mmCIF file of C-alpha atoms and ligand atoms in Angstrom:
data_model
loop_
_atom_site.group_PDB
_atom_site.id
_atom_site.type_symbol
_atom_site.label_atom_id
_atom_site.label_comp_id
_atom_site.label_asym_id
_atom_site.label_seq_id
_atom_site.Cartn_x
_atom_site.Cartn_y
_atom_site.Cartn_z
ATOM 1 C CA MET A 1 14.478 6.934 -31.081
ATOM 2 C CA GLY A 2 12.672 3.010 -31.394
ATOM 3 C CA ASN A 3 10.081 1.295 -30.240
ATOM 4 C CA VAL A 4 8.361 0.101 -27.208
ATOM 5 C CA ASP A 5 5.535 -2.357 -25.821
ATOM 6 C CA LEU A 6 4.180 -1.291 -22.722
ATOM 7 C CA HIS A 7 1.836 -3.964 -21.777
ATOM 8 C CA LEU A 8 3.550 -7.265 -21.597
ATOM 9 C CA HIS A 9 3.274 -11.237 -18.868
ATOM 10 C CA THR A 10 5.696 -13.336 -17.917
ATOM 11 C CA THR A 11 5.752 -16.383 -15.834
ATOM 12 C CA ALA A 12 5.105 -14.309 -13.090
ATOM 13 C CA SER A 13 1.927 -14.249 -14.488
ATOM 14 C CA ASP A 14 0.205 -15.830 -17.006
ATOM 15 C CA GLY A 15 2.544 -15.222 -19.678
ATOM 16 C CA VAL A 16 5.023 -18.015 -21.017
ATOM 17 C CA MET A 17 8.863 -16.501 -20.930
ATOM 18 C CA SER A 18 10.473 -15.941 -18.388
ATOM 19 C CA PRO A 19 10.993 -12.102 -17.257
ATOM 20 C CA SER A 20 14.557 -13.122 -18.357
ATOM 21 C CA LYS A 21 13.531 -14.513 -21.820
ATOM 22 C CA ILE A 22 10.928 -11.559 -22.590
ATOM 23 C CA VAL A 23 13.575 -8.713 -22.212
ATOM 24 C CA ASN A 24 16.310 -10.343 -24.577
ATOM 25 C CA TYR A 25 13.377 -11.353 -26.506
ATOM 26 C CA ALA A 26 12.485 -7.719 -26.891
ATOM 27 C CA LYS A 27 15.849 -6.550 -27.801
ATOM 28 C CA ASP A 28 16.577 -9.540 -30.368
ATOM 29 C CA LYS A 29 13.255 -7.536 -32.090
ATOM 30 C CA GLY A 30 14.621 -4.463 -32.152
ATOM 31 C CA LEU A 31 12.674 -2.370 -29.443
ATOM 32 C CA VAL A 32 14.382 -0.170 -27.077
ATOM 33 C CA ALA A 33 12.099 -0.424 -24.367
ATOM 34 C CA ILE A 34 9.329 -2.458 -22.638
ATOM 35 C CA ALA A 35 7.215 -2.519 -19.406
ATOM 36 C CA ILE A 36 6.622 -5.894 -17.628
ATOM 37 C CA THR A 37 3.385 -5.692 -16.375
ATOM 38 C CA ASP A 38 2.312 -8.830 -14.640
ATOM 39 C CA HIS A 39 -1.503 -9.178 -12.925
ATOM 40 C CA ASP A 40 -1.580 -8.459 -9.428
ATOM 41 C CA THR A 41 2.023 -9.312 -9.151
ATOM 42 C CA ILE A 42 5.851 -7.714 -9.067
ATOM 43 C CA ASP A 43 7.526 -10.977 -8.313
ATOM 44 C CA GLY A 44 8.721 -10.999 -12.064
ATOM 45 C CA LEU A 45 10.415 -7.389 -12.074
ATOM 46 C CA GLU A 46 13.399 -8.230 -9.856
ATOM 47 C CA GLU A 47 14.479 -10.565 -12.337
ATOM 48 C CA GLY A 48 13.079 -8.183 -14.972
ATOM 49 C CA LEU A 49 15.068 -5.562 -13.800
ATOM 50 C CA SER A 50 18.338 -6.768 -13.303
ATOM 51 C CA GLU A 51 18.287 -8.433 -16.663
ATOM 52 C CA GLY A 52 17.975 -5.774 -18.441
ATOM 53 C CA GLU A 53 20.842 -3.701 -16.732
ATOM 54 C CA ARG A 54 22.991 -6.572 -17.501
ATOM 55 C CA ILE A 55 22.209 -6.347 -21.189
ATOM 56 C CA GLY A 56 21.685 -3.138 -21.231
ATOM 57 C CA PHE A 57 17.958 -2.598 -22.345
ATOM 58 C CA GLU A 58 15.539 -0.144 -20.225
ATOM 59 C CA VAL A 59 12.588 -2.325 -18.427
ATOM 60 C CA ILE A 60 10.063 0.056 -16.824
ATOM 61 C CA PRO A 61 8.595 -1.841 -13.665
ATOM 62 C CA GLY A 62 5.030 -2.079 -13.907
ATOM 63 C CA ILE A 63 2.140 -3.780 -12.915
ATOM 64 C CA GLU A 64 -1.804 -4.741 -14.487
ATOM 65 C CA ILE A 65 -4.300 -4.389 -11.139
ATOM 66 C CA SER A 66 -8.022 -5.684 -12.209
ATOM 67 C CA ALA A 67 -10.280 -3.868 -10.232
ATOM 68 C CA ASP A 68 -13.794 -3.570 -8.830
ATOM 69 C CA HIS A 69 -16.063 -3.361 -12.171
ATOM 70 C CA SER A 70 -18.769 -4.791 -13.718
ATOM 71 C CA PRO A 71 -20.292 -5.363 -16.435
ATOM 72 C CA GLY A 72 -17.079 -5.732 -17.819
ATOM 73 C CA SER A 73 -13.482 -5.891 -17.053
ATOM 74 C CA MET A 74 -11.129 -2.851 -15.708
ATOM 75 C CA HIS A 75 -7.510 -3.791 -15.606
ATOM 76 C CA LEU A 76 -5.315 -0.386 -14.682
ATOM 77 C CA LEU A 77 -1.814 -0.341 -15.536
ATOM 78 C CA GLY A 78 0.632 0.891 -13.242
ATOM 79 C CA PHE A 79 4.159 2.476 -14.604
ATOM 80 C CA LEU A 80 7.332 3.223 -12.965
ATOM 81 C CA ILE A 81 6.539 2.045 -9.416
ATOM 82 C CA ASP A 82 8.928 1.525 -6.868
ATOM 83 C CA ILE A 83 8.642 -2.353 -5.908
ATOM 84 C CA HIS A 84 9.842 -1.901 -2.524
ATOM 85 C CA HIS A 85 6.692 0.436 -1.858
ATOM 86 C CA PRO A 86 4.746 -1.430 1.512
ATOM 87 C CA LEU A 87 1.777 -0.486 0.630
ATOM 88 C CA LEU A 88 1.886 -1.559 -2.785
ATOM 89 C CA ARG A 89 3.315 -4.859 -1.155
ATOM 90 C CA GLN A 90 0.881 -5.451 0.896
ATOM 91 C CA ARG A 91 -2.200 -4.503 -0.988
ATOM 92 C CA LEU A 92 0.079 -7.367 -3.889
ATOM 93 C CA LYS A 93 -0.441 -10.065 -0.931
ATOM 94 C CA TYR A 94 -3.812 -8.968 -0.373
ATOM 95 C CA LEU A 95 -4.745 -9.939 -3.926
ATOM 96 C CA GLN A 96 -2.681 -13.212 -4.309
ATOM 97 C CA GLN A 97 -4.588 -14.012 -0.747
ATOM 98 C CA ALA A 98 -7.748 -14.010 -2.737
ATOM 99 C CA ARG A 99 -6.632 -15.814 -5.522
ATOM 100 C CA ALA A 100 -5.210 -18.429 -3.835
ATOM 101 C CA GLU A 101 -9.007 -18.740 -2.108
ATOM 102 C CA ARG A 102 -10.568 -18.482 -5.445
ATOM 103 C CA ASN A 103 -8.367 -21.114 -7.817
ATOM 104 C CA PRO A 104 -9.258 -24.322 -5.676
ATOM 105 C CA LYS A 105 -12.806 -23.175 -5.904
ATOM 106 C CA ILE A 106 -12.399 -23.214 -9.879
ATOM 107 C CA VAL A 107 -11.448 -26.788 -9.249
ATOM 108 C CA ASP A 108 -14.503 -27.679 -7.691
ATOM 109 C CA LYS A 109 -16.924 -26.094 -9.814
ATOM 110 C CA LEU A 110 -15.057 -27.659 -12.686
ATOM 111 C CA ASN A 111 -15.044 -31.391 -11.247
ATOM 112 C CA ARG A 112 -18.796 -30.649 -10.728
ATOM 113 C CA LEU A 113 -19.329 -29.978 -14.256
ATOM 114 C CA GLY A 114 -17.919 -33.729 -14.824
ATOM 115 C CA ILE A 115 -14.603 -32.447 -15.944
ATOM 116 C CA ASN A 116 -11.419 -34.588 -14.182
ATOM 117 C CA ILE A 117 -8.473 -31.768 -13.435
ATOM 118 C CA SER A 118 -6.784 -31.255 -9.955
ATOM 119 C CA PHE A 119 -5.368 -28.370 -8.542
ATOM 120 C CA GLU A 120 -2.203 -29.785 -9.099
ATOM 121 C CA ASP A 121 -2.701 -29.815 -13.151
ATOM 122 C CA VAL A 122 -3.004 -26.388 -13.014
ATOM 123 C CA LEU A 123 -0.343 -25.587 -10.548
ATOM 124 C CA ARG A 124 2.050 -27.807 -13.496
ATOM 125 C CA ALA A 125 0.631 -25.570 -16.201
ATOM 126 C CA SER A 126 1.826 -21.869 -13.821
ATOM 127 C CA GLY A 127 4.983 -23.605 -13.691
ATOM 128 C CA GLY A 128 5.583 -21.732 -10.619
ATOM 129 C CA GLY A 129 4.031 -18.511 -10.659
ATOM 130 C CA GLN A 130 0.511 -16.932 -9.851
ATOM 131 C CA VAL A 131 -1.752 -19.119 -10.817
ATOM 132 C CA GLY A 132 -4.977 -17.263 -13.328
ATOM 133 C CA ARG A 133 -7.863 -18.532 -15.512
ATOM 134 C CA PRO A 134 -5.524 -18.892 -18.391
ATOM 135 C CA HIS A 135 -3.581 -21.845 -16.759
ATOM 136 C CA PHE A 136 -7.286 -23.781 -16.196
ATOM 137 C CA ALA A 137 -7.704 -22.871 -19.584
ATOM 138 C CA GLN A 138 -4.184 -24.893 -20.765
ATOM 139 C CA VAL A 139 -5.029 -27.973 -18.638
ATOM 140 C CA LEU A 140 -8.512 -27.980 -20.337
ATOM 141 C CA ILE A 141 -6.874 -27.688 -23.305
ATOM 142 C CA GLU A 142 -4.493 -30.854 -22.366
ATOM 143 C CA LYS A 143 -7.302 -32.623 -21.442
ATOM 144 C CA GLY A 144 -9.005 -32.375 -24.837
ATOM 145 C CA TYR A 145 -12.362 -31.001 -23.086
ATOM 146 C CA VAL A 146 -11.984 -27.845 -24.924
ATOM 147 C CA LYS A 147 -9.971 -27.005 -28.295
ATOM 148 C CA THR A 148 -8.736 -23.494 -27.555
ATOM 149 C CA PHE A 149 -8.364 -20.891 -25.327
ATOM 150 C CA GLN A 150 -11.485 -19.006 -26.532
ATOM 151 C CA GLU A 151 -14.021 -22.099 -26.116
ATOM 152 C CA ALA A 152 -12.239 -22.755 -22.389
ATOM 153 C CA PHE A 153 -13.028 -19.258 -21.626
ATOM 154 C CA GLU A 154 -16.569 -19.165 -23.481
ATOM 155 C CA ARG A 155 -17.486 -22.166 -22.225
ATOM 156 C CA PHE A 156 -16.501 -22.369 -18.516
ATOM 157 C CA LEU A 157 -14.289 -19.995 -17.227
ATOM 158 C CA LYS A 158 -15.221 -16.050 -18.467
ATOM 159 C CA LYS A 159 -17.471 -14.116 -16.083
ATOM 160 C CA GLY A 160 -20.962 -15.621 -15.889
ATOM 161 C CA ALA A 161 -20.107 -19.172 -16.931
ATOM 162 C CA PRO A 162 -20.161 -22.500 -15.107
ATOM 163 C CA ALA A 163 -17.024 -22.634 -13.378
ATOM 164 C CA TYR A 164 -16.650 -18.417 -12.787
ATOM 165 C CA VAL A 165 -15.535 -17.827 -9.313
ATOM 166 C CA GLU A 166 -15.411 -13.892 -8.033
ATOM 167 C CA LYS A 167 -12.362 -13.015 -5.982
ATOM 168 C CA MET A 168 -11.934 -10.102 -4.607
ATOM 169 C CA ARG A 169 -10.975 -6.809 -6.059
ATOM 170 C CA PHE A 170 -9.687 -3.304 -4.790
ATOM 171 C CA SER A 171 -11.866 -0.605 -6.198
ATOM 172 C CA PRO A 172 -10.302 1.617 -9.037
ATOM 173 C CA GLU A 173 -10.035 4.268 -6.273
ATOM 174 C CA GLU A 174 -7.658 1.631 -4.304
ATOM 175 C CA SER A 175 -5.893 0.375 -7.413
ATOM 176 C CA ILE A 176 -5.229 4.091 -8.136
ATOM 177 C CA HIS A 177 -4.089 4.961 -4.719
ATOM 178 C CA PHE A 178 -1.485 2.308 -4.083
ATOM 179 C CA ILE A 179 -0.039 2.482 -7.892
ATOM 180 C CA ARG A 180 0.701 6.113 -6.725
ATOM 181 C CA GLU A 181 1.550 5.901 -3.922
ATOM 182 C CA ALA A 182 4.239 3.775 -4.737
ATOM 183 C CA GLY A 183 5.638 6.483 -6.873
ATOM 184 C CA GLY A 184 3.319 4.821 -10.291
ATOM 185 C CA VAL A 185 1.816 5.856 -12.879
ATOM 186 C CA ALA A 186 -2.142 4.815 -13.091
ATOM 187 C CA VAL A 187 -3.097 4.431 -17.044
ATOM 188 C CA LEU A 188 -6.663 2.695 -17.939
ATOM 189 C CA ALA A 189 -5.748 -0.558 -19.664
ATOM 190 C CA HIS A 190 -8.017 -1.748 -23.100
ATOM 191 C CA PRO A 191 -10.952 0.274 -22.243
ATOM 192 C CA ASN A 192 -12.974 -1.721 -24.934
ATOM 193 C CA THR A 193 -13.347 -4.495 -21.782
ATOM 194 C CA LEU A 194 -15.051 -1.833 -19.618
ATOM 195 C CA GLN A 195 -18.242 -2.692 -21.623
ATOM 196 C CA MET A 196 -19.431 0.916 -20.828
ATOM 197 C CA GLY A 197 -22.852 1.219 -22.730
ATOM 198 C CA GLY A 198 -21.755 4.566 -25.082
ATOM 199 C CA TYR A 199 -19.018 7.086 -25.609
ATOM 200 C CA GLN A 200 -20.558 9.184 -23.144
ATOM 201 C CA GLN A 201 -20.485 6.694 -20.327
ATOM 202 C CA LEU A 202 -17.205 5.490 -20.646
ATOM 203 C CA GLU A 203 -16.137 9.320 -20.596
ATOM 204 C CA SER A 204 -17.673 9.915 -17.517
ATOM 205 C CA LEU A 205 -16.216 6.887 -15.989
ATOM 206 C CA ILE A 206 -12.322 7.712 -17.116
ATOM 207 C CA LEU A 207 -13.048 11.526 -15.817
ATOM 208 C CA GLN A 208 -13.938 10.204 -12.480
ATOM 209 C CA LEU A 209 -11.216 8.213 -12.296
ATOM 210 C CA VAL A 210 -9.017 11.031 -13.403
ATOM 211 C CA GLU A 211 -10.560 12.284 -10.365
ATOM 212 C CA LYS A 212 -8.803 9.848 -8.440
ATOM 213 C CA GLY A 213 -5.560 10.555 -9.714
ATOM 214 C CA LEU A 214 -5.592 8.485 -13.610
ATOM 215 C CA ARG A 215 -3.535 10.060 -15.533
ATOM 216 C CA GLY A 216 -3.587 8.122 -19.090
ATOM 217 C CA ILE A 217 -4.987 5.935 -21.337
ATOM 218 C CA GLU A 218 -3.616 2.577 -23.262
ATOM 219 C CA VAL A 219 -5.188 3.417 -26.405
ATOM 220 C CA TYR A 220 -3.572 1.007 -28.706
ATOM 221 C CA TYR A 221 -4.189 -2.506 -28.522
ATOM 222 C CA PRO A 222 -4.185 -5.598 -30.732
ATOM 223 C CA GLU A 223 -7.798 -6.017 -29.696
ATOM 224 C CA HIS A 224 -8.719 -2.213 -30.332
ATOM 225 C CA SER A 225 -10.592 -1.603 -33.783
ATOM 226 C CA ALA A 226 -9.037 1.315 -35.596
ATOM 227 C CA ALA A 227 -12.665 3.307 -34.302
ATOM 228 C CA GLU A 228 -11.757 2.278 -30.831
ATOM 229 C CA VAL A 229 -8.132 3.922 -31.124
ATOM 230 C CA ALA A 230 -9.319 6.673 -33.105
ATOM 231 C CA GLN A 231 -11.823 7.344 -30.095
ATOM 232 C CA TYR A 232 -9.698 6.649 -27.420
ATOM 233 C CA LYS A 233 -7.099 9.263 -28.472
ATOM 234 C CA ALA A 234 -9.152 12.059 -29.486
ATOM 235 C CA LEU A 235 -10.636 11.294 -25.532
ATOM 236 C CA ALA A 236 -7.115 11.115 -24.123
ATOM 237 C CA GLU A 237 -5.994 14.254 -26.428
ATOM 238 C CA ARG A 238 -9.385 16.024 -25.441
ATOM 239 C CA ASN A 239 -8.593 15.789 -21.652
ATOM 240 C CA GLY A 240 -5.144 16.135 -21.679
ATOM 241 C CA LEU A 241 -4.266 12.313 -20.798
ATOM 242 C CA LEU A 242 -0.938 10.067 -21.487
ATOM 243 C CA ILE A 243 -1.748 7.955 -24.109
ATOM 244 C CA THR A 244 0.032 4.205 -24.375
ATOM 245 C CA GLY A 245 0.011 1.400 -25.704
ATOM 246 C CA GLY A 246 1.416 -2.129 -25.544
ATOM 247 C CA THR A 247 0.166 -6.119 -26.894
ATOM 248 C CA ASP A 248 -1.000 -7.764 -23.949
ATOM 249 C CA TYR A 249 1.870 -10.833 -25.365
ATOM 250 C CA HIS A 250 1.722 -13.817 -23.086
ATOM 251 C CA GLY A 251 3.028 -16.012 -25.512
ATOM 252 C CA ILE A 252 0.714 -18.579 -25.918
ATOM 253 C CA GLU A 253 -2.981 -17.820 -26.504
ATOM 254 C CA LYS A 254 -3.541 -15.019 -28.994
ATOM 255 C CA ASN A 255 -2.377 -16.569 -32.326
ATOM 256 C CA GLY A 256 -0.414 -14.570 -34.881
ATOM 257 C CA LEU A 257 0.323 -11.715 -31.726
ATOM 258 C CA ASP A 258 4.001 -10.837 -31.570
ATOM 259 C CA ILE A 259 5.800 -8.033 -28.735
ATOM 260 C CA GLY A 260 6.057 -4.732 -30.362
ATOM 261 C CA VAL A 261 3.925 -5.093 -33.127
ATOM 262 C CA GLY A 262 0.426 -6.924 -32.224
ATOM 263 C CA ARG A 263 -0.501 -8.459 -35.127
ATOM 264 C CA GLY A 264 1.512 -6.424 -37.293
ATOM 265 C CA ASP A 265 -0.012 -3.151 -37.483
ATOM 266 C CA MET A 266 1.355 -1.641 -34.268
ATOM 267 C CA THR A 267 3.683 1.152 -33.411
ATOM 268 C CA LEU A 268 4.315 2.238 -30.049
ATOM 269 C CA PRO A 269 7.504 5.155 -30.110
ATOM 270 C CA TYR A 270 9.669 5.744 -27.535
ATOM 271 C CA SER A 271 8.060 9.309 -26.605
ATOM 272 C CA MET A 272 5.198 6.977 -24.642
ATOM 273 C CA VAL A 273 7.966 6.417 -22.496
ATOM 274 C CA GLU A 274 9.587 9.349 -22.206
ATOM 275 C CA ASN A 275 6.043 10.268 -21.188
ATOM 276 C CA LEU A 276 5.309 8.262 -18.338
ATOM 277 C CA ARG A 277 8.697 9.894 -16.903
ATOM 278 C CA ALA A 278 7.558 13.228 -17.085
ATOM 279 C CA GLU A 279 4.398 12.332 -15.568
ATOM 280 C CA GLN A 280 6.167 10.937 -12.392
ATOM 281 C CA ARG A 281 8.385 13.797 -12.006
ATOM 282 C CA ARG A 282 5.057 16.253 -12.087
ATOM 283 C CA GLN A 283 3.702 13.490 -9.747
ATOM 284 C CA LEU A 284 6.937 13.331 -6.976
ATOM 285 C CA ARG A 285 6.679 17.163 -6.932
HETATM 286 P P1 AMP B 301 -7.813 -13.755 -13.782
HETATM 287 O O1 AMP B 301 -6.632 -12.820 -13.578
HETATM 288 O O2 AMP B 301 -6.782 -15.247 -13.082
HETATM 289 O O3 AMP B 301 -8.885 -14.038 -13.277
HETATM 290 O O4 AMP B 301 -6.894 -14.540 -15.148
HETATM 291 C C1 AMP B 301 -7.467 -12.496 -16.811
HETATM 292 C C2 AMP B 301 -6.472 -13.491 -17.410
HETATM 293 O O5 AMP B 301 -7.710 -14.483 -18.251
HETATM 294 C C3 AMP B 301 -6.923 -12.115 -18.555
HETATM 295 O O6 AMP B 301 -6.384 -11.528 -18.551
HETATM 296 C C4 AMP B 301 -7.098 -12.936 -19.836
HETATM 297 O O7 AMP B 301 -5.356 -13.107 -20.514
HETATM 298 C C5 AMP B 301 -7.079 -13.927 -19.683
HETATM 299 N N1 AMP B 301 -9.227 -14.179 -20.051
HETATM 300 C C6 AMP B 301 -10.193 -13.818 -19.663
HETATM 301 N N2 AMP B 301 -10.831 -13.346 -20.143
HETATM 302 C C7 AMP B 301 -10.739 -14.037 -21.220
HETATM 303 C C8 AMP B 301 -11.843 -14.247 -22.874
HETATM 304 N N3 AMP B 301 -12.684 -14.476 -22.663
HETATM 305 N N4 AMP B 301 -10.968 -15.347 -23.283
HETATM 306 C C9 AMP B 301 -9.485 -15.109 -23.524
HETATM 307 N N5 AMP B 301 -8.887 -15.182 -22.286
HETATM 308 C C10 AMP B 301 -9.440 -14.569 -21.203
HETATM 309 ZN ZN1 ZN B 302 -3.021 -12.496 -18.965
HETATM 310 FE FE1 FE B 303 -5.581 -6.680 -19.390
HETATM 311 FE FE1 FE B 304 -2.656 -8.142 -19.392
#
């Protein structure tokens, strides 16, 4: 039936390929379906969906919401969302305002650290899409302040680093709620970034989220070790949760990573899409 990739970014957020380009790229690579899951925005979906229709390639409308969580970060994927749903659109507008407030503060902090960058530099790096921290990283590299994305995050941009600025986030419950209201299936992205103390804590957090409507776990992900994949898969199976996977391909920062295959060792079957669709039908009943 072919393979898929259910976690991808475009120029609408911090990816480097336009929605049309990534749809064609996926088809050329021999995949049979993709989900476009930009951070906190659906701005790339209209273009991605219509390009999919035009070339006869299945595109799943998705999103990746950054929810409130500590000490790590929690990203929630929403698959098969209705991009016209008013609650979803209203919530995303709120998140975009939160970014608009945060981004100039990051510039300020960097300036105070003696780094000569302007908001215009960052806007240019974003290419007109939503501005995210990877665009700051790109400017820091271009201007020679750091050599790599990783260094930009470690020294300046990550949580706890000197140019980090908090932004308003919705709770996990609220994020799951508006994904589901928009007809979407909510899935926990890359559980290893939650930084939970151990397996027990992770499972109890996931079970709390399941009570709020979470329906799956992103088990297959390039940054998961083999042991983590096995652990998350067992956790999903034990609790009757869907299993998804994706490369989180952005096109720039992760050398050697490609759509569909990650660093060469990922195979994501089309049954993941069938399972998401079946789950959506159950939810809508
Ligand atoms: P933002 O949504 O603007 O806060 O940016 C978040 C994005 O920055 C993530 O989705 C990653 O693509 C990237 N990112 C976050 N932390 C790191 C890190 N430590 N190293 C590299 N990239 C990161
Ligand atoms: Zn990203
Ligand atoms: Fe993520
Ligand atoms: Fe992502």
